[in-house]
PDB file of N, CA, C and O in Angstrom:
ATOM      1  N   UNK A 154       0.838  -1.199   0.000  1.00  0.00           N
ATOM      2  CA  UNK A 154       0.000   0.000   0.000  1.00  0.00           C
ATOM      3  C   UNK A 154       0.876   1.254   0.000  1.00  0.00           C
ATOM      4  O   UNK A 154       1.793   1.265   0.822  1.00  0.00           O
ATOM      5  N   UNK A 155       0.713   2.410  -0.879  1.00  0.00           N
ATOM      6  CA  UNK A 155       1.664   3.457  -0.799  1.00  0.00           C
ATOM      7  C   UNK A 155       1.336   4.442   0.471  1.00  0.00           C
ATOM      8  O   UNK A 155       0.227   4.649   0.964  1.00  0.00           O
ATOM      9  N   UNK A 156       2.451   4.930   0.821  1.00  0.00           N
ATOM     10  CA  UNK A 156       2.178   5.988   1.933  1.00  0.00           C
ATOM     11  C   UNK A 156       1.472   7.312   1.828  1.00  0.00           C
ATOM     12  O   UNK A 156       1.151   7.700   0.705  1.00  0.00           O
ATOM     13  N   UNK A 157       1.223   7.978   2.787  1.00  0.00           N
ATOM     14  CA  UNK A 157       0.626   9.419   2.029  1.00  0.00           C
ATOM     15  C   UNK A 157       1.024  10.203   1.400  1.00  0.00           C
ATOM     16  O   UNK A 157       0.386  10.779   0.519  1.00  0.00           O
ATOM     17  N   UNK A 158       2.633  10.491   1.825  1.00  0.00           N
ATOM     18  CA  UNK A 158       3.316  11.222   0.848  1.00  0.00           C
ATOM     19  C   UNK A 158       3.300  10.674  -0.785  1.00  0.00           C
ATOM     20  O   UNK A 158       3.170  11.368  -1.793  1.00  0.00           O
ATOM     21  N   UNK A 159       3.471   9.251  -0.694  1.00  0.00           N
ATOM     22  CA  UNK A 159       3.311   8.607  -2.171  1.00  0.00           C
ATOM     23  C   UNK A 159       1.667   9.308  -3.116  1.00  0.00           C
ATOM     24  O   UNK A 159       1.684   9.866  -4.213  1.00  0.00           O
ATOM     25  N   UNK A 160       0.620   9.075  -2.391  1.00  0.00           N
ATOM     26  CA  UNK A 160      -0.304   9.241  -2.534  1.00  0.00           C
ATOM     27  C   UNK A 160      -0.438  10.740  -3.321  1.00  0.00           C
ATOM     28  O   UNK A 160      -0.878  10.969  -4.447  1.00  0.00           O
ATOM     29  N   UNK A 161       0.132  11.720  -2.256  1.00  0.00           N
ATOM     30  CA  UNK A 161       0.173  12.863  -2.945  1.00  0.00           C
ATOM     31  C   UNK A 161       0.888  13.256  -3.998  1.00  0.00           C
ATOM     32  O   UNK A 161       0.453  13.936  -4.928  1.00  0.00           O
ATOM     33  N   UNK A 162       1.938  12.862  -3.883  1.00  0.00           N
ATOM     34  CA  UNK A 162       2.868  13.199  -4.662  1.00  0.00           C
ATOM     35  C   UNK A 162       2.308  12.551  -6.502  1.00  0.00           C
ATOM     36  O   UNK A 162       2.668  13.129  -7.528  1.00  0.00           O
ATOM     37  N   UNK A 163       1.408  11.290  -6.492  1.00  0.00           N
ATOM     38  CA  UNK A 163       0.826  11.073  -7.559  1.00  0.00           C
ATOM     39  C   UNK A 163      -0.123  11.946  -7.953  1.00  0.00           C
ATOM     40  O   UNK A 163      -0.213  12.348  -9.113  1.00  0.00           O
ATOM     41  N   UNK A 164      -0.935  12.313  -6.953  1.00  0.00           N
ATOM     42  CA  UNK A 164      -2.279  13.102  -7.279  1.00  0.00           C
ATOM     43  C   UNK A 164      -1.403  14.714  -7.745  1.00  0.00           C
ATOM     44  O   UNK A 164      -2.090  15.577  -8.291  1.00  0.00           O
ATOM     45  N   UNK A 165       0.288  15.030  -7.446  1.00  0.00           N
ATOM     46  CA  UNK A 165       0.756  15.965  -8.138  1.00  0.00           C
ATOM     47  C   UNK A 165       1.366  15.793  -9.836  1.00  0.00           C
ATOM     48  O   UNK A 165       1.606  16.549 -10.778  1.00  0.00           O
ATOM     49  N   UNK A 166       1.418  14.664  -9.615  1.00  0.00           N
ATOM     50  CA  UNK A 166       2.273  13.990 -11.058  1.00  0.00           C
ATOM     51  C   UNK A 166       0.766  14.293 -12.301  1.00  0.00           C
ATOM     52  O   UNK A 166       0.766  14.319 -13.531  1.00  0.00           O
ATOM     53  N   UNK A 167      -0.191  14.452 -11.452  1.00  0.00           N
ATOM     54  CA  UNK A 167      -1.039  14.272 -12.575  1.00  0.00           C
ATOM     55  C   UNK A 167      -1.413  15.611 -12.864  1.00  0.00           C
ATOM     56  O   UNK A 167      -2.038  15.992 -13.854  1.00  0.00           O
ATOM     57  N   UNK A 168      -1.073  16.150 -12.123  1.00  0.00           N
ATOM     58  CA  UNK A 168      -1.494  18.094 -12.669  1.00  0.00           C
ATOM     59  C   UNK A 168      -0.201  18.862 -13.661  1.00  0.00           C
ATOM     60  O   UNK A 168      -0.134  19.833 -14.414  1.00  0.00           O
ATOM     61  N   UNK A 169       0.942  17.560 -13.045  1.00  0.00           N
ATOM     62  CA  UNK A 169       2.265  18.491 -13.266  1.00  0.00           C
ATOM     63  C   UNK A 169       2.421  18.999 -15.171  1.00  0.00           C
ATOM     64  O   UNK A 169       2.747  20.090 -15.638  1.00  0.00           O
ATOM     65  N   UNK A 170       2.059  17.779 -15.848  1.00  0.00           N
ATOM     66  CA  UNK A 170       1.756  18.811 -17.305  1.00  0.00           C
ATOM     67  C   UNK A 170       1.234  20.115 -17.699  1.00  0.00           C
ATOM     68  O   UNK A 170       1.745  20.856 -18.539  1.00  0.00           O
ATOM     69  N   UNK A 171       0.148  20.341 -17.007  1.00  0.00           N
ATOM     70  CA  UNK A 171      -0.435  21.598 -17.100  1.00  0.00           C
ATOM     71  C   UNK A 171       0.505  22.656 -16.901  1.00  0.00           C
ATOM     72  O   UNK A 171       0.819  23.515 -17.725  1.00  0.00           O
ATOM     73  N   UNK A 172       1.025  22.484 -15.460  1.00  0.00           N
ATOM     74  CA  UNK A 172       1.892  23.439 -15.185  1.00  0.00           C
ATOM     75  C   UNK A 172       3.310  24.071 -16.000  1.00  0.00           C
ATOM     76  O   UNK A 172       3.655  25.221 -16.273  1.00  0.00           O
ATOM     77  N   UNK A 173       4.052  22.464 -16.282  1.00  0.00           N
ATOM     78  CA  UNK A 173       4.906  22.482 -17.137  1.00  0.00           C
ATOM     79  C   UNK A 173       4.637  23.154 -18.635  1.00  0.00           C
ATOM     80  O   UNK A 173       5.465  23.536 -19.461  1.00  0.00           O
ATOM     81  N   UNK A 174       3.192  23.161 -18.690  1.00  0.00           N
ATOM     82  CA  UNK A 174       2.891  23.462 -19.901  1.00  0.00           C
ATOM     83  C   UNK A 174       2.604  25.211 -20.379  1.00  0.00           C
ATOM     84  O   UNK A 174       2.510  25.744 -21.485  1.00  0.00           O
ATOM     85  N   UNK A 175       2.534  25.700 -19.097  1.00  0.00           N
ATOM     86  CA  UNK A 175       2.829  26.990 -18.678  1.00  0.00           C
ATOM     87  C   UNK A 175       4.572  27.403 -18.201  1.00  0.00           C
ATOM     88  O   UNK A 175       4.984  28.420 -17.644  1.00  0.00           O
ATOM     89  N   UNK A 176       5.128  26.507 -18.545  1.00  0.00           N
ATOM     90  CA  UNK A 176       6.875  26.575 -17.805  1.00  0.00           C
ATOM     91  C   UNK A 176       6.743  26.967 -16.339  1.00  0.00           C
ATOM     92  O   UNK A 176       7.375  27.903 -15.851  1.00  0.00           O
ATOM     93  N   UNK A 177       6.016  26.316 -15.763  1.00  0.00           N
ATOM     94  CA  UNK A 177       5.786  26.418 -13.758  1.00  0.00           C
ATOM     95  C   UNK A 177       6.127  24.710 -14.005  1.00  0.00           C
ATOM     96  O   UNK A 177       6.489  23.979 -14.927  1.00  0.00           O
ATOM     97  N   UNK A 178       5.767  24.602 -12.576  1.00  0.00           N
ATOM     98  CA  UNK A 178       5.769  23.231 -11.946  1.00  0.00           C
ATOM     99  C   UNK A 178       5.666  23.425 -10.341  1.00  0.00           C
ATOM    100  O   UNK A 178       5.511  24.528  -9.817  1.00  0.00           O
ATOM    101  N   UNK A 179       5.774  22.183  -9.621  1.00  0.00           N
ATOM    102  CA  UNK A 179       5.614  22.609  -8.210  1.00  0.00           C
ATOM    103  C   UNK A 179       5.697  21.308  -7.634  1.00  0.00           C
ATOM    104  O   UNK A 179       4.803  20.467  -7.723  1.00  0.00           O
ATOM    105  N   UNK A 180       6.941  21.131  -6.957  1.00  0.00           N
ATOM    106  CA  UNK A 180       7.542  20.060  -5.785  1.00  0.00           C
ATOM    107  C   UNK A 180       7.096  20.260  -4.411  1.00  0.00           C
ATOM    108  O   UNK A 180       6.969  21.372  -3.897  1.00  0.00           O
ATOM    109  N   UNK A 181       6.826  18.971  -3.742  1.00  0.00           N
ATOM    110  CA  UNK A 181       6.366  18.339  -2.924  1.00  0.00           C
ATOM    111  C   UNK A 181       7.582  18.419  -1.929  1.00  0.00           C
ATOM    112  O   UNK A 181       8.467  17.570  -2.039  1.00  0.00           O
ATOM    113  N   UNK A 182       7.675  19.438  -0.922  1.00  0.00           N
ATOM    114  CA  UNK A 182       8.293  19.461   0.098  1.00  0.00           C
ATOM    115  C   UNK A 182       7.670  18.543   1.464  1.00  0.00           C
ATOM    116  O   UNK A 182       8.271  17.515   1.774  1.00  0.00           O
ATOM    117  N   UNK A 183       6.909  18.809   1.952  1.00  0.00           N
ATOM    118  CA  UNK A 183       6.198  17.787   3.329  1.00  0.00           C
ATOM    119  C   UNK A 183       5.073  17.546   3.307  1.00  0.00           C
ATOM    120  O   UNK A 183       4.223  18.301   2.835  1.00  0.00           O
ATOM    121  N   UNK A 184       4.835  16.346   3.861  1.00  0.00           N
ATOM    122  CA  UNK A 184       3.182  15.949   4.326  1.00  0.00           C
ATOM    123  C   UNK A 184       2.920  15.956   5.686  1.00  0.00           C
ATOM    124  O   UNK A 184       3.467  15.094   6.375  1.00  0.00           O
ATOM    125  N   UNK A 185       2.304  16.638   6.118  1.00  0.00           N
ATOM    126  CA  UNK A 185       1.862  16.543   8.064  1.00  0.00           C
ATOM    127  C   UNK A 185       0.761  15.762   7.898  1.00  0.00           C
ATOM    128  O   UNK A 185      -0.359  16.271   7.842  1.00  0.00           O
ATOM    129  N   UNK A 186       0.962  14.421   7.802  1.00  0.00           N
ATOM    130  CA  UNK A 186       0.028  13.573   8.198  1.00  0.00           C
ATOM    131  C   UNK A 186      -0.997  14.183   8.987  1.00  0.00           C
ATOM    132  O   UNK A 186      -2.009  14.610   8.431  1.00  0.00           O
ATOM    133  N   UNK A 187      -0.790  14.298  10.631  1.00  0.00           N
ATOM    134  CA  UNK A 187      -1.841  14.600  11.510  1.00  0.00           C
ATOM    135  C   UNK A 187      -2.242  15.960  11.753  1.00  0.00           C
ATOM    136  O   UNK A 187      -2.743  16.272  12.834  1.00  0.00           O
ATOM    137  N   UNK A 188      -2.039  16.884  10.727  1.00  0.00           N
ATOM    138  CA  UNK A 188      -1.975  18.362  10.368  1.00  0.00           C
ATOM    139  C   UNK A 188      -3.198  17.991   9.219  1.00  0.00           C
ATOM    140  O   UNK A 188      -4.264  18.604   9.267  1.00  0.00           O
ATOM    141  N   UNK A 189      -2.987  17.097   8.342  1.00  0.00           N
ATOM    142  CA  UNK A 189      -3.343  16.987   7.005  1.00  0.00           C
ATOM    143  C   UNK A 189      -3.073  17.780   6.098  1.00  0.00           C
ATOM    144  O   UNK A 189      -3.819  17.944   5.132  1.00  0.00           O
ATOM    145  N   UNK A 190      -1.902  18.431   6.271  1.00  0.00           N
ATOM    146  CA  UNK A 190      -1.742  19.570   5.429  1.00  0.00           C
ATOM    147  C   UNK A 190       0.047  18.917   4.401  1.00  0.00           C
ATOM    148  O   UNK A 190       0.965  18.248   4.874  1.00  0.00           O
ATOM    149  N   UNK A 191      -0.083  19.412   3.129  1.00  0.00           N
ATOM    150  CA  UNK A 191       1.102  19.214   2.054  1.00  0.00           C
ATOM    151  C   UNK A 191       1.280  20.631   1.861  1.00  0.00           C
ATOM    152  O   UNK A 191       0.535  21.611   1.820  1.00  0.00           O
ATOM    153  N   UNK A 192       3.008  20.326   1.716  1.00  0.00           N
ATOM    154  CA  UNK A 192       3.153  21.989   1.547  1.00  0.00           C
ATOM    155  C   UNK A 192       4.796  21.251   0.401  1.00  0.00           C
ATOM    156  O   UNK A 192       5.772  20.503   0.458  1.00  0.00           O
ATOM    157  N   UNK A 193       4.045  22.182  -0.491  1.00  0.00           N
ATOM    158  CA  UNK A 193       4.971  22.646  -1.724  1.00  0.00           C
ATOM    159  C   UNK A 193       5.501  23.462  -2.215  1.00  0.00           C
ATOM    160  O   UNK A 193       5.322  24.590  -1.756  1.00  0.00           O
ATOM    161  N   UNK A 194       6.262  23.315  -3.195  1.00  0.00           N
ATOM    162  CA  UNK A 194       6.844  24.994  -3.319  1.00  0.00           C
ATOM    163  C   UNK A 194       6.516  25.122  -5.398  1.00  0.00           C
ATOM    164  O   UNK A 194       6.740  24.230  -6.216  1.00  0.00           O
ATOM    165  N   UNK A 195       6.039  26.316  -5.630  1.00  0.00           N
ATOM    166  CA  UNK A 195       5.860  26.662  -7.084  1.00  0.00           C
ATOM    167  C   UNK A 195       7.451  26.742  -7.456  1.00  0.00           C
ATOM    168  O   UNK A 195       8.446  27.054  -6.802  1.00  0.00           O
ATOM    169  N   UNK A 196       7.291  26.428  -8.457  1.00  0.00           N
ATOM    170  CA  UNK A 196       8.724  26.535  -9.117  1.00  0.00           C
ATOM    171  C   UNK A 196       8.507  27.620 -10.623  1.00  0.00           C
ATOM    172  O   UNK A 196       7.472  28.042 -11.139  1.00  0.00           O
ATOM    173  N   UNK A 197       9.836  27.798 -10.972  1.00  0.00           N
ATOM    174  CA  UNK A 197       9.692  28.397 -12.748  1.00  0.00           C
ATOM    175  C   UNK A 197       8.536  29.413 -12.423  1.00  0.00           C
ATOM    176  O   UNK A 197       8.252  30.030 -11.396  1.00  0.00           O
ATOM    177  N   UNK A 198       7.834  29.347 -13.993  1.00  0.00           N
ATOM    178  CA  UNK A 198       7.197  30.430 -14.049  1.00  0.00           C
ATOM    179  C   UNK A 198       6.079  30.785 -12.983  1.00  0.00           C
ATOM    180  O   UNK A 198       5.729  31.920 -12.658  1.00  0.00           O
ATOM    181  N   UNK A 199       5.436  29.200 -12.355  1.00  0.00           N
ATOM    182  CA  UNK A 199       4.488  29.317 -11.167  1.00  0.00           C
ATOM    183  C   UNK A 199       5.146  29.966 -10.085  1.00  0.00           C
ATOM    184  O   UNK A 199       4.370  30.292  -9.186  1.00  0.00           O
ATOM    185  N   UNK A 200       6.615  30.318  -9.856  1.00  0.00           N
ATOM    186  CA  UNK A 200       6.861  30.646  -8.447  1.00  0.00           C
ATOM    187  C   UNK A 200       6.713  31.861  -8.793  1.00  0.00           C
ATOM    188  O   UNK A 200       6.023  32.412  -7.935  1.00  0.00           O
ATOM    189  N   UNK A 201       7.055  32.697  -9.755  1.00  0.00           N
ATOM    190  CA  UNK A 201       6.714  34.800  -9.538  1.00  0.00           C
ATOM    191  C   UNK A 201       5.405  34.420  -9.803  1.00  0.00           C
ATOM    192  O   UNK A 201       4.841  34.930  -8.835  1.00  0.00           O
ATOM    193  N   UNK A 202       4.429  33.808 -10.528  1.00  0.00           N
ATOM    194  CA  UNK A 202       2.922  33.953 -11.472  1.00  0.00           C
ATOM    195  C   UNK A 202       2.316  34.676 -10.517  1.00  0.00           C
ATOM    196  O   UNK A 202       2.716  34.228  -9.443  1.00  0.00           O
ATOM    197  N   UNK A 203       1.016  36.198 -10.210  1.00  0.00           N
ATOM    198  CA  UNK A 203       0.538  36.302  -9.695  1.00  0.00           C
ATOM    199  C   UNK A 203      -0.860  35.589  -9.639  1.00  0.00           C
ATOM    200  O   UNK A 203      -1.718  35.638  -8.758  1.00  0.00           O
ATOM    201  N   UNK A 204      -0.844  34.878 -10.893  1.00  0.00           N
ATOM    202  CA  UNK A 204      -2.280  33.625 -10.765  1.00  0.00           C
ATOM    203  C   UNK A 204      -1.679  32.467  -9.714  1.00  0.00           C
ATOM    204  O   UNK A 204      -2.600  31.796  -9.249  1.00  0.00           O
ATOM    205  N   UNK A 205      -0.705  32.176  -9.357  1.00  0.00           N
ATOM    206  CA  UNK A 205      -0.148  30.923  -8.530  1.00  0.00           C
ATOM    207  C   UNK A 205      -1.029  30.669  -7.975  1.00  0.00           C
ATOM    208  O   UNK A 205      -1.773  29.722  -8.231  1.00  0.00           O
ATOM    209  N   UNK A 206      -1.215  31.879  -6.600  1.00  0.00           N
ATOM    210  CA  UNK A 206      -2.353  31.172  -5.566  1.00  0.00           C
ATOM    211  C   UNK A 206      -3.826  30.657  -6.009  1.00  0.00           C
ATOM    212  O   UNK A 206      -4.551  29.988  -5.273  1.00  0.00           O
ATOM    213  N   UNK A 207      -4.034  30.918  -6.836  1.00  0.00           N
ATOM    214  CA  UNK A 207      -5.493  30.303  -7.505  1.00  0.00           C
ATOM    215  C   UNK A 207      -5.299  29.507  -8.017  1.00  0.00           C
ATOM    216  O   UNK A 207      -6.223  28.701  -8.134  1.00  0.00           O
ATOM    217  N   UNK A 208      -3.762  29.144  -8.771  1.00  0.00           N
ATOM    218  CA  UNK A 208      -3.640  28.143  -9.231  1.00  0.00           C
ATOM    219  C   UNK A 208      -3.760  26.633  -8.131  1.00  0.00           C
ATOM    220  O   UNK A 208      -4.218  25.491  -8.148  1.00  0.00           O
ATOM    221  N   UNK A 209      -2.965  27.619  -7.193  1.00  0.00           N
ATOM    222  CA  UNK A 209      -2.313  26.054  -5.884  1.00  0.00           C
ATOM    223  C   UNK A 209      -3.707  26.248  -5.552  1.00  0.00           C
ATOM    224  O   UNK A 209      -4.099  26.088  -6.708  1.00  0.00           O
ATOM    225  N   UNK A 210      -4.545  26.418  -5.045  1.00  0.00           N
ATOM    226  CA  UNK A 210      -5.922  26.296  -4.378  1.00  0.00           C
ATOM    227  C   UNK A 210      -6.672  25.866  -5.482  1.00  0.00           C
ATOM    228  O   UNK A 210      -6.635  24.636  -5.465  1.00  0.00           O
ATOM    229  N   UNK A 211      -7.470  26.346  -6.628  1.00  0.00           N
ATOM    230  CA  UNK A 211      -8.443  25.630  -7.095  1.00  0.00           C
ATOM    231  C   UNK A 211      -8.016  24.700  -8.027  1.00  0.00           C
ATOM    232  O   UNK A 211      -8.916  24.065  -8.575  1.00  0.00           O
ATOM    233  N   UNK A 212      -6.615  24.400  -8.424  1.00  0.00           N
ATOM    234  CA  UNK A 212      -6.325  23.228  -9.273  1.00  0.00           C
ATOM    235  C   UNK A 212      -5.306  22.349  -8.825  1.00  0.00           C
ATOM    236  O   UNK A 212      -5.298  21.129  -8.993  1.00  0.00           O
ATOM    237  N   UNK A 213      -4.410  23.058  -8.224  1.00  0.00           N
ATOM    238  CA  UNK A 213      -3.312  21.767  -7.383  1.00  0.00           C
ATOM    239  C   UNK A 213      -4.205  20.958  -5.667  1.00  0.00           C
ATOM    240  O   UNK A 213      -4.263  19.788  -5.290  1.00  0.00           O
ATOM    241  N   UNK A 214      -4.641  21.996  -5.167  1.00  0.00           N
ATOM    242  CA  UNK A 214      -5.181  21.545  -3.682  1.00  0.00           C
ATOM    243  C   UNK A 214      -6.487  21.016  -4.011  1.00  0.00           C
ATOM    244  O   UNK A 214      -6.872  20.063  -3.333  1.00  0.00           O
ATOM    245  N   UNK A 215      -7.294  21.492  -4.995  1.00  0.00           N
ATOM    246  CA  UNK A 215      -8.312  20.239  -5.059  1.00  0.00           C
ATOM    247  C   UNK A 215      -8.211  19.019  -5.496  1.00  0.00           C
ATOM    248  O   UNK A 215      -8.914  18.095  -5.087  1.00  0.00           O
ATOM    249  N   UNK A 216      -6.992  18.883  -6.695  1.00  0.00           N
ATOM    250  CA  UNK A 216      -6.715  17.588  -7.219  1.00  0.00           C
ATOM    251  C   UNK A 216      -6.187  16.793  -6.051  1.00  0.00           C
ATOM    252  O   UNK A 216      -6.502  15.644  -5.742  1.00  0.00           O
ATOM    253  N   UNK A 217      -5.481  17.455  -5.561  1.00  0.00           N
ATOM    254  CA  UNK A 217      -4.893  16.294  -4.274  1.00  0.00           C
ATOM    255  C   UNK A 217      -6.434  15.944  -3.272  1.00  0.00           C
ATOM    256  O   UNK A 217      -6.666  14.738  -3.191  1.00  0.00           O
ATOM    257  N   UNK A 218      -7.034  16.488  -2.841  1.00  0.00           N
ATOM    258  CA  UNK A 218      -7.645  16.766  -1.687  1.00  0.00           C
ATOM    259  C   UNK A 218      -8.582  15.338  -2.334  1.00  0.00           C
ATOM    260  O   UNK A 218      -8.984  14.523  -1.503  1.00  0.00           O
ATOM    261  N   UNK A 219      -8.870  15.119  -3.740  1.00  0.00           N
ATOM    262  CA  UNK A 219     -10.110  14.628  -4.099  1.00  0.00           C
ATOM    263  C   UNK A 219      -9.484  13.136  -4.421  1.00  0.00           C
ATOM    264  O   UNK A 219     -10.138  12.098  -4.320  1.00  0.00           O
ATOM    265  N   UNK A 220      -8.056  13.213  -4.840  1.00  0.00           N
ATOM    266  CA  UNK A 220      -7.270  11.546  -4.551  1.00  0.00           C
ATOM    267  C   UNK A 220      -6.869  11.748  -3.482  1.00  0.00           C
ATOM    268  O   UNK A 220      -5.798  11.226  -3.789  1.00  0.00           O
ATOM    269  N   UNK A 221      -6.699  12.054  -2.371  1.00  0.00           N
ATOM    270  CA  UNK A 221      -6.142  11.729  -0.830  1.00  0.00           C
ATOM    271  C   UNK A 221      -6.698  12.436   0.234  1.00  0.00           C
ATOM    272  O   UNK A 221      -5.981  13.262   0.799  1.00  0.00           O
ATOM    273  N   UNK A 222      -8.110  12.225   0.701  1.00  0.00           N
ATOM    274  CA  UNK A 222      -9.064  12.697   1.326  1.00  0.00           C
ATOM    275  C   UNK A 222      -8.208  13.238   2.711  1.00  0.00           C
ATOM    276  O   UNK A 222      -8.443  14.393   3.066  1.00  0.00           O
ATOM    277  N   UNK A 223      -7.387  12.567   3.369  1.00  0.00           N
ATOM    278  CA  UNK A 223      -6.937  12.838   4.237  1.00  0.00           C
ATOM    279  C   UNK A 223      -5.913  14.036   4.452  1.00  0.00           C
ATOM    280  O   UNK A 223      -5.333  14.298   5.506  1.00  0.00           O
ATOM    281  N   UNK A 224      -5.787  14.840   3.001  1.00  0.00           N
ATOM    282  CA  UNK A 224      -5.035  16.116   3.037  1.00  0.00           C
ATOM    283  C   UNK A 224      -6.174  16.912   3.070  1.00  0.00           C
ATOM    284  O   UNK A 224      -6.985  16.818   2.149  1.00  0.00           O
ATOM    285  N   UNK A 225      -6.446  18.060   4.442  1.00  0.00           N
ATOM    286  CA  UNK A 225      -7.625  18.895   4.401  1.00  0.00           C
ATOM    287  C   UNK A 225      -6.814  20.275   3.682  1.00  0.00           C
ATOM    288  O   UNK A 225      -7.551  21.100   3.141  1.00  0.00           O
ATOM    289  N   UNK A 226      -5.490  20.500   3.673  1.00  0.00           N
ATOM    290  CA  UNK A 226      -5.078  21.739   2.744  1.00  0.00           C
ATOM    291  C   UNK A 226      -3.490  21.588   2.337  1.00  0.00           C
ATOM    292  O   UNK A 226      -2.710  20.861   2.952  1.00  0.00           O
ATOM    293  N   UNK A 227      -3.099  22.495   1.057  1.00  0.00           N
ATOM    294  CA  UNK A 227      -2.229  22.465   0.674  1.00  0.00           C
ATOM    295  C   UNK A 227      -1.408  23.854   0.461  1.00  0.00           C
ATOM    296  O   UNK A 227      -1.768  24.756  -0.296  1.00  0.00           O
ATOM    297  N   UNK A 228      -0.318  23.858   1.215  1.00  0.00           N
ATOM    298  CA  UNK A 228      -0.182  25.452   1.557  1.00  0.00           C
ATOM    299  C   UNK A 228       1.487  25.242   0.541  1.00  0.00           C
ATOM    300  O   UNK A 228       2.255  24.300   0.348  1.00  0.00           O
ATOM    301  N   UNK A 229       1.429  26.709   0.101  1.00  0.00           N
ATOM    302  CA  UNK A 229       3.117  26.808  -0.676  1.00  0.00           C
ATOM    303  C   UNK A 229       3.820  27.592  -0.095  1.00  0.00           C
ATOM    304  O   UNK A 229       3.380  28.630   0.398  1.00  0.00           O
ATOM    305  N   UNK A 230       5.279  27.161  -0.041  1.00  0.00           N
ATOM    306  CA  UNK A 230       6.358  27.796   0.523  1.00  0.00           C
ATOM    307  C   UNK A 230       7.051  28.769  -0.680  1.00  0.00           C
ATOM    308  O   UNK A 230       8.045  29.450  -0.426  1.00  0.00           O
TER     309      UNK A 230
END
């Protein structure tokens, strides 16, 4: 069975084209299990973008949230 970090880190693999496809992307720094919270960091063009935060909230933090119920948020460093 994969761990949670595994878990997330897939439910990121599957957004990561989009992003790339904008020249952003965005790595998976920690999972607080009993926090439920993943925290990542925007990279490339997502780390200046002033769309980022809408990006990480309505398309990176819901994709995770909806494959790994047990992340209630996803905050970026």
């Amino acid at each position: 069975m994969e761990d949670l970090r595994e878990r997330v880190q897939n439910a990121l693999d599957k957004i990561r084209p989009g992003l790339m496809a904008d020249g952003g992307d965005a790595e998976l720094i920690d999972v607080d299990a009993e926090a439920g919270i993943a925290t990542i960091r925007m990279v490339g063009a997502c780390g200046g973008c002033p769309m980022s935060t809408m990006t990480l909230k309505m398309g990176i933090e819901r994709t995770i949230r909806a494959a790994v119920p047990e992340i209630k948020e996803v905050v970026a460093v």
